[in-house]
Each structure stands twice: as structure tokens, then as C-alpha cells.
């Protein structure tokens, strides 16, 4: 999806926060998803190739995905 297409649908770029499992070395989702700005503010590094998109209305005032709201309104943009 192009940036202009995302803008027309009011979609926002978001990233999952991952941790490395100490035993397996695999990436494990922490249950947190946020915008680039929110994650940088929190000191979290992002993989710019790992972006997803969600409706802007699903973000809280800090820039993090409201998972309950996202689950209550499933769509093809779900993260």
C-alpha cells in the first residue's frame, strides 16, 4: 500500500514490540504495538521493514494500539 493510499484510508504505520527469548533466541511479541514516534519516545528500536497499518482511531493518546478496540472492530487492516 502506498503512503497516499494509507492517508486516504486514515491508516497509520505501526510496529510490534518484540523481545528475544533467552532460551530459544526467537523473537516473541510483547503484546505492544505502536507508532514509530511512540516507540522512539519509549527508547524502543524498530525494524523499518516490519511496518503494518491500522486505522488511526485504534491508537491511544500516546500512539500505542488499543488492542481491545482493535479486537472489537476486526478488519482487513488488523495488526
Coordinates of C-alpha atoms in Angstrom, one line a residue:
X1 CA 0.0 0.0 0.0
X2 CA 1.3 3.4 -0.9
X3 CA 1.6 6.2 1.7
X4 CA -1.1 8.2 -0.2
X5 CA -3.4 5.2 -0.1
X6 CA -2.8 4.8 3.6
X7 CA -3.6 8.5 4.1
X8 CA -6.8 8.3 2.2
X9 CA -8.0 5.5 4.5
X10 CA -6.7 7.2 7.6
X11 CA -4.3 4.3 8.2
X12 CA -1.3 4.8 10.5
X13 CA 2.0 2.9 10.3
X14 CA 2.6 0.8 13.4
X15 CA 5.2 -1.7 14.6
X16 CA 5.0 -4.6 17.0
X17 CA 7.4 -4.6 20.0
X18 CA 9.3 -7.8 20.1
X19 CA 11.7 -9.3 22.6
X20 CA 14.2 -12.1 22.1
X21 CA 13.5 -15.3 24.1
X22 CA 16.7 -16.0 26.0
X23 CA 16.3 -19.8 25.7
X24 CA 15.3 -20.1 22.0
X25 CA 16.7 -16.9 20.6
X26 CA 13.4 -16.4 18.8
X27 CA 11.5 -13.1 18.6
X28 CA 8.4 -13.0 20.8
X29 CA 5.7 -10.4 20.6
X30 CA 5.3 -8.4 23.8
X31 CA 1.7 -7.6 23.2
X32 CA 2.5 -4.0 22.5
X33 CA 2.2 -2.2 19.1
X34 CA 2.8 1.5 18.5
X35 CA 3.7 4.2 16.1
X36 CA 7.3 5.0 15.1
X37 CA 7.2 8.2 17.3
X38 CA 5.8 6.4 20.3
X39 CA 8.4 3.6 20.2
X40 CA 11.3 6.0 19.7
X41 CA 10.0 8.1 22.7
X42 CA 10.0 4.8 24.7
X43 CA 13.6 4.0 23.6
X44 CA 12.5 1.0 21.6
X45 CA 14.4 0.2 18.4
X46 CA 12.3 -0.7 15.3
X47 CA 12.8 -2.7 12.2
X48 CA 11.6 -0.3 9.5
X49 CA 10.8 -3.2 7.2
X50 CA 8.3 -4.6 9.7
X51 CA 5.6 -2.0 9.5
X52 CA 1.9 -2.7 9.5
X53 CA -1.0 -0.3 9.2
X54 CA -4.1 0.2 11.3
X55 CA -6.9 2.9 11.4
X56 CA -5.7 5.9 13.4
X57 CA -8.8 5.6 15.6
X58 CA -7.3 2.5 17.1
X59 CA -4.4 4.4 18.7
X60 CA -4.5 5.8 22.2
X61 CA -3.2 9.3 23.1
X62 CA 0.4 8.0 23.5
X63 CA 0.5 6.4 20.0
X64 CA 0.1 2.8 21.1
X65 CA -2.5 0.4 19.6
X66 CA -5.6 -0.1 21.8
X67 CA -5.7 -3.9 21.5
X68 CA -9.2 -4.1 22.9
X69 CA -10.6 -1.6 20.4
X70 CA -8.7 -3.4 17.5
X71 CA -10.2 -6.8 18.6
X72 CA -13.7 -5.3 18.9
X73 CA -13.5 -3.9 15.3
X74 CA -11.8 -6.6 13.2
X75 CA -11.0 -5.6 9.7
X76 CA -8.5 -6.4 6.9
X77 CA -6.1 -3.8 8.5
X78 CA -5.8 -5.6 11.8
X79 CA -2.4 -6.0 13.3

